[in-house]
JSON list of C-alpha atoms in Angstrom, two decimals:
[
{"chain": "V", "resi": 1, "resn": "GLN", "atom": "CA", "xyz": [-13.52, 11.49, 8.29]},
{"chain": "V", "resi": 2, "resn": "VAL", "atom": "CA", "xyz": [-11.11, 9.21, 6.45]},
{"chain": "V", "resi": 3, "resn": "GLN", "atom": "CA", "xyz": [-7.67, 9.17, 8.01]},
{"chain": "V", "resi": 4, "resn": "LEU", "atom": "CA", "xyz": [-4.57, 7.19, 7.13]},
{"chain": "V", "resi": 5, "resn": "VAL", "atom": "CA", "xyz": [-1.39, 7.15, 9.20]},
{"chain": "V", "resi": 6, "resn": "GLU", "atom": "CA", "xyz": [1.73, 5.32, 8.06]},
{"chain": "V", "resi": 7, "resn": "SER", "atom": "CA", "xyz": [4.53, 4.05, 10.24]},
{"chain": "V", "resi": 8, "resn": "GLY", "atom": "CA", "xyz": [7.49, 1.71, 9.99]},
{"chain": "V", "resi": 9, "resn": "GLY", "atom": "CA", "xyz": [9.79, 3.37, 7.51]},
{"chain": "V", "resi": 10, "resn": "GLY", "atom": "CA", "xyz": [13.54, 3.50, 7.99]},
{"chain": "V", "resi": 11, "resn": "SER", "atom": "CA", "xyz": [16.97, 2.86, 6.55]},
{"chain": "V", "resi": 12, "resn": "VAL", "atom": "CA", "xyz": [18.10, -0.66, 5.71]},
{"chain": "V", "resi": 13, "resn": "GLN", "atom": "CA", "xyz": [20.78, -2.37, 3.68]},
{"chain": "V", "resi": 14, "resn": "PRO", "atom": "CA", "xyz": [20.09, -4.20, 0.42]},
{"chain": "V", "resi": 15, "resn": "GLY", "atom": "CA", "xyz": [18.57, -7.61, 1.03]},
{"chain": "V", "resi": 16, "resn": "GLU", "atom": "CA", "xyz": [16.95, -6.64, 4.31]},
{"chain": "V", "resi": 17, "resn": "PHE", "atom": "CA", "xyz": [13.25, -6.20, 5.06]},
{"chain": "V", "resi": 18, "resn": "LEU", "atom": "CA", "xyz": [10.83, -3.62, 6.43]},
{"chain": "V", "resi": 19, "resn": "THR", "atom": "CA", "xyz": [7.16, -3.64, 7.31]},
{"chain": "V", "resi": 20, "resn": "LEU", "atom": "CA", "xyz": [5.11, -0.50, 6.82]},
{"chain": "V", "resi": 21, "resn": "SER", "atom": "CA", "xyz": [1.81, -0.15, 8.65]},
{"chain": "V", "resi": 22, "resn": "CYS", "atom": "CA", "xyz": [-1.16, 1.99, 7.76]},
{"chain": "V", "resi": 23, "resn": "GLY", "atom": "CA", "xyz": [-3.59, 2.80, 10.55]},
{"chain": "V", "resi": 24, "resn": "THR", "atom": "CA", "xyz": [-7.03, 3.63, 9.17]},
{"chain": "V", "resi": 25, "resn": "SER", "atom": "CA", "xyz": [-10.11, 5.31, 10.59]},
{"chain": "V", "resi": 26, "resn": "GLY", "atom": "CA", "xyz": [-13.35, 6.84, 9.37]},
{"chain": "V", "resi": 27, "resn": "PHE", "atom": "CA", "xyz": [-14.28, 4.11, 6.91]},
{"chain": "V", "resi": 28, "resn": "SER", "atom": "CA", "xyz": [-14.71, 0.38, 6.49]},
{"chain": "V", "resi": 29, "resn": "LEU", "atom": "CA", "xyz": [-11.85, -1.52, 4.90]},
{"chain": "V", "resi": 30, "resn": "ASP", "atom": "CA", "xyz": [-14.45, -3.69, 3.18]},
{"chain": "V", "resi": 31, "resn": "ASP", "atom": "CA", "xyz": [-15.66, -0.71, 1.15]},
{"chain": "V", "resi": 32, "resn": "TYR", "atom": "CA", "xyz": [-12.37, 0.80, 0.05]},
{"chain": "V", "resi": 33, "resn": "THR", "atom": "CA", "xyz": [-9.38, -0.07, -2.06]},
{"chain": "V", "resi": 34, "resn": "ILE", "atom": "CA", "xyz": [-6.12, 0.58, -0.21]},
{"chain": "V", "resi": 35, "resn": "GLY", "atom": "CA", "xyz": [-3.10, 1.43, -2.29]},
{"chain": "V", "resi": 36, "resn": "TRP", "atom": "CA", "xyz": [0.58, 1.77, -1.52]},
{"chain": "V", "resi": 37, "resn": "ILE", "atom": "CA", "xyz": [2.36, 4.39, -3.60]},
{"chain": "V", "resi": 38, "resn": "ARG", "atom": "CA", "xyz": [5.98, 5.43, -3.52]},
{"chain": "V", "resi": 39, "resn": "GLN", "atom": "CA", "xyz": [7.70, 8.52, -4.74]},
{"chain": "V", "resi": 40, "resn": "VAL", "atom": "CA", "xyz": [11.32, 9.43, -5.27]},
{"chain": "V", "resi": 41, "resn": "THR", "atom": "CA", "xyz": [12.21, 13.11, -5.37]},
{"chain": "V", "resi": 42, "resn": "GLY", "atom": "CA", "xyz": [12.18, 14.28, -8.95]},
{"chain": "V", "resi": 43, "resn": "LYS", "atom": "CA", "xyz": [10.28, 11.26, -10.24]},
{"chain": "V", "resi": 44, "resn": "GLU", "atom": "CA", "xyz": [6.61, 10.55, -10.72]},
{"chain": "V", "resi": 45, "resn": "ARG", "atom": "CA", "xyz": [4.62, 8.69, -8.15]},
{"chain": "V", "resi": 46, "resn": "GLU", "atom": "CA", "xyz": [4.57, 4.94, -8.66]},
{"chain": "V", "resi": 47, "resn": "GLY", "atom": "CA", "xyz": [1.78, 2.65, -7.58]},
{"chain": "V", "resi": 48, "resn": "VAL", "atom": "CA", "xyz": [3.27, -0.42, -5.91]},
{"chain": "V", "resi": 49, "resn": "ALA", "atom": "CA", "xyz": [0.43, -2.48, -4.47]},
{"chain": "V", "resi": 50, "resn": "CYS", "atom": "CA", "xyz": [-3.28, -2.47, -3.83]},
{"chain": "V", "resi": 51, "resn": "THR", "atom": "CA", "xyz": [-5.67, -4.48, -1.67]},
{"chain": "V", "resi": 52, "resn": "TYR", "atom": "CA", "xyz": [-9.43, -4.83, -1.54]},
{"chain": "V", "resi": 53, "resn": "THR", "atom": "CA", "xyz": [-12.23, -6.96, -0.13]},
{"chain": "V", "resi": 54, "resn": "SER", "atom": "CA", "xyz": [-14.06, -9.15, -2.57]},
{"chain": "V", "resi": 55, "resn": "ASP", "atom": "CA", "xyz": [-17.67, -10.31, -2.41]},
{"chain": "V", "resi": 56, "resn": "ASP", "atom": "CA", "xyz": [-16.63, -13.36, -0.39]},
{"chain": "V", "resi": 57, "resn": "LEU", "atom": "CA", "xyz": [-15.28, -10.94, 2.26]},
{"chain": "V", "resi": 58, "resn": "ALA", "atom": "CA", "xyz": [-11.72, -12.17, 1.77]},
{"chain": "V", "resi": 59, "resn": "TYR", "atom": "CA", "xyz": [-9.07, -9.61, 1.00]},
{"chain": "V", "resi": 60, "resn": "TYR", "atom": "CA", "xyz": [-6.85, -9.77, -2.03]},
{"chain": "V", "resi": 61, "resn": "ALA", "atom": "CA", "xyz": [-3.80, -7.88, -3.12]},
{"chain": "V", "resi": 62, "resn": "ASP", "atom": "CA", "xyz": [-1.97, -7.18, -6.34]},
{"chain": "V", "resi": 63, "resn": "PHE", "atom": "CA", "xyz": [1.52, -5.87, -6.95]},
{"chain": "V", "resi": 64, "resn": "ILE", "atom": "CA", "xyz": [3.59, -4.36, -9.71]},
{"chain": "V", "resi": 65, "resn": "ASP", "atom": "CA", "xyz": [6.00, -6.77, -11.35]},
{"chain": "V", "resi": 66, "resn": "SER", "atom": "CA", "xyz": [9.14, -5.33, -9.77]},
{"chain": "V", "resi": 67, "resn": "VAL", "atom": "CA", "xyz": [7.94, -6.19, -6.25]},
{"chain": "V", "resi": 68, "resn": "LYS", "atom": "CA", "xyz": [5.99, -9.40, -6.86]},
{"chain": "V", "resi": 69, "resn": "GLY", "atom": "CA", "xyz": [7.32, -12.20, -4.72]},
{"chain": "V", "resi": 70, "resn": "ARG", "atom": "CA", "xyz": [9.05, -9.69, -2.42]},
{"chain": "V", "resi": 71, "resn": "PHE", "atom": "CA", "xyz": [6.17, -7.59, -1.06]},
{"chain": "V", "resi": 72, "resn": "THR", "atom": "CA", "xyz": [3.05, -8.88, 0.68]},
{"chain": "V", "resi": 73, "resn": "VAL", "atom": "CA", "xyz": [0.04, -7.20, 2.25]},
{"chain": "V", "resi": 74, "resn": "PHE", "atom": "CA", "xyz": [-1.50, -8.09, 5.59]},
{"chain": "V", "resi": 75, "resn": "ARG", "atom": "CA", "xyz": [-4.70, -6.74, 7.03]},
{"chain": "V", "resi": 76, "resn": "ASP", "atom": "CA", "xyz": [-5.80, -6.67, 10.65]},
{"chain": "V", "resi": 77, "resn": "ASP", "atom": "CA", "xyz": [-9.50, -5.85, 10.72]},
{"chain": "V", "resi": 78, "resn": "ALA", "atom": "CA", "xyz": [-9.64, -5.64, 14.51]},
{"chain": "V", "resi": 79, "resn": "LYS", "atom": "CA", "xyz": [-6.92, -2.99, 14.55]},
{"chain": "V", "resi": 80, "resn": "LYS", "atom": "CA", "xyz": [-8.03, -1.52, 11.20]},
{"chain": "V", "resi": 81, "resn": "THR", "atom": "CA", "xyz": [-4.50, -1.64, 9.88]},
{"chain": "V", "resi": 82, "resn": "VAL", "atom": "CA", "xyz": [-3.07, -2.61, 6.51]},
{"chain": "V", "resi": 83, "resn": "SER", "atom": "CA", "xyz": [0.59, -3.56, 6.41]},
{"chain": "V", "resi": 84, "resn": "LEU", "atom": "CA", "xyz": [3.03, -3.76, 3.54]},
{"chain": "V", "resi": 85, "resn": "HIS", "atom": "CA", "xyz": [5.76, -6.31, 4.29]},
{"chain": "V", "resi": 86, "resn": "MET", "atom": "CA", "xyz": [8.76, -5.72, 2.05]},
{"chain": "V", "resi": 87, "resn": "THR", "atom": "CA", "xyz": [11.58, -8.25, 1.75]},
{"chain": "V", "resi": 88, "resn": "THR", "atom": "CA", "xyz": [14.80, -8.50, -0.23]},
{"chain": "V", "resi": 89, "resn": "LEU", "atom": "CA", "xyz": [14.85, -4.73, -0.52]},
{"chain": "V", "resi": 90, "resn": "ASN", "atom": "CA", "xyz": [17.08, -3.07, -3.09]},
{"chain": "V", "resi": 91, "resn": "PRO", "atom": "CA", "xyz": [18.09, 0.56, -3.68]},
{"chain": "V", "resi": 92, "resn": "GLU", "atom": "CA", "xyz": [15.36, 0.93, -6.33]},
{"chain": "V", "resi": 93, "resn": "ASP", "atom": "CA", "xyz": [12.79, 0.49, -3.55]},
{"chain": "V", "resi": 94, "resn": "THR", "atom": "CA", "xyz": [13.93, 3.73, -1.92]},
{"chain": "V", "resi": 95, "resn": "GLY", "atom": "CA", "xyz": [11.29, 6.43, -1.66]},
{"chain": "V", "resi": 96, "resn": "VAL", "atom": "CA", "xyz": [8.51, 7.93, 0.40]},
{"chain": "V", "resi": 97, "resn": "TYR", "atom": "CA", "xyz": [5.74, 5.37, 0.74]},
{"chain": "V", "resi": 98, "resn": "TYR", "atom": "CA", "xyz": [2.16, 6.54, 1.01]},
{"chain": "V", "resi": 99, "resn": "CYS", "atom": "CA", "xyz": [-0.88, 4.62, 2.16]},
{"chain": "V", "resi": 100, "resn": "THR", "atom": "CA", "xyz": [-3.88, 5.69, 0.12]},
{"chain": "V", "resi": 101, "resn": "ALA", "atom": "CA", "xyz": [-7.57, 4.88, -0.12]},
{"chain": "V", "resi": 102, "resn": "ILE", "atom": "CA", "xyz": [-10.53, 5.25, -2.43]},
{"chain": "V", "resi": 103, "resn": "ARG", "atom": "CA", "xyz": [-14.09, 4.02, -2.09]},
{"chain": "V", "resi": 104, "resn": "ARG", "atom": "CA", "xyz": [-14.78, 1.09, -4.37]},
{"chain": "V", "resi": 105, "resn": "PRO", "atom": "CA", "xyz": [-17.67, 1.34, -6.84]},
{"chain": "V", "resi": 106, "resn": "SER", "atom": "CA", "xyz": [-20.12, -1.51, -6.55]},
{"chain": "V", "resi": 107, "resn": "ARG", "atom": "CA", "xyz": [-19.26, -4.54, -8.69]},
{"chain": "V", "resi": 108, "resn": "GLU", "atom": "CA", "xyz": [-15.67, -3.38, -9.25]},
{"chain": "V", "resi": 109, "resn": "LEU", "atom": "CA", "xyz": [-13.42, -6.34, -9.91]},
{"chain": "V", "resi": 110, "resn": "GLY", "atom": "CA", "xyz": [-9.89, -6.52, -8.60]},
{"chain": "V", "resi": 111, "resn": "CYS", "atom": "CA", "xyz": [-7.61, -3.54, -8.18]},
{"chain": "V", "resi": 112, "resn": "ASN", "atom": "CA", "xyz": [-4.86, -1.91, -10.23]},
{"chain": "V", "resi": 113, "resn": "PRO", "atom": "CA", "xyz": [-1.52, -1.82, -8.42]},
{"chain": "V", "resi": 114, "resn": "THR", "atom": "CA", "xyz": [-0.24, 0.95, -10.71]},
{"chain": "V", "resi": 115, "resn": "ARG", "atom": "CA", "xyz": [-3.07, 3.30, -9.79]},
{"chain": "V", "resi": 116, "resn": "VAL", "atom": "CA", "xyz": [-2.06, 6.63, -8.22]},
{"chain": "V", "resi": 117, "resn": "ASP", "atom": "CA", "xyz": [-5.29, 8.68, -8.30]},
{"chain": "V", "resi": 118, "resn": "TYR", "atom": "CA", "xyz": [-6.54, 7.86, -4.82]},
{"chain": "V", "resi": 119, "resn": "ASP", "atom": "CA", "xyz": [-8.77, 10.23, -2.90]},
{"chain": "V", "resi": 120, "resn": "TYR", "atom": "CA", "xyz": [-7.16, 9.90, 0.50]},
{"chain": "V", "resi": 121, "resn": "TRP", "atom": "CA", "xyz": [-3.48, 9.93, 1.40]},
{"chain": "V", "resi": 122, "resn": "GLY", "atom": "CA", "xyz": [-1.45, 9.42, 4.52]},
{"chain": "V", "resi": 123, "resn": "GLN", "atom": "CA", "xyz": [1.50, 11.63, 5.39]},
{"chain": "V", "resi": 124, "resn": "GLY", "atom": "CA", "xyz": [4.06, 9.21, 3.95]},
{"chain": "V", "resi": 125, "resn": "THR", "atom": "CA", "xyz": [7.00, 7.37, 5.47]},
{"chain": "V", "resi": 126, "resn": "GLN", "atom": "CA", "xyz": [10.57, 7.31, 4.16]},
{"chain": "V", "resi": 127, "resn": "VAL", "atom": "CA", "xyz": [12.20, 4.04, 3.11]},
{"chain": "V", "resi": 128, "resn": "THR", "atom": "CA", "xyz": [15.90, 4.17, 2.29]},
{"chain": "V", "resi": 129, "resn": "VAL", "atom": "CA", "xyz": [17.79, 1.15, 0.99]},
{"chain": "V", "resi": 130, "resn": "SER", "atom": "CA", "xyz": [21.52, 1.63, 0.68]},
{"chain": "V", "resi": 131, "resn": "SER", "atom": "CA", "xyz": [24.79, 0.01, 1.59]}
]
């Protein structure tokens, strides 16, 4: 059974950083794309980042333009966690962040950071950036 559990949200001031962690179970990280999606009340969900394992067994990540250079993804295979490290946060980064997953079709290339149609979702964790 696929399970995703986020942690690490909180309230910070503009310019500060946060790291969100996603604990995974029930599947192999090598076989799934992991996505980070955020949602602000009253707005549509927004894909922020995605990560996957390529044929060379290295993991890669991609990000939407508004977070490139500020957000990075780390993966700990031993702990089966995927972390989203967010720096230089601004109020536009505020929202509930969800860790999501979908099984990758064979021969799929890359991942789409704007994707929101994942099959599995965590419970979400609130990130608030304000002064």
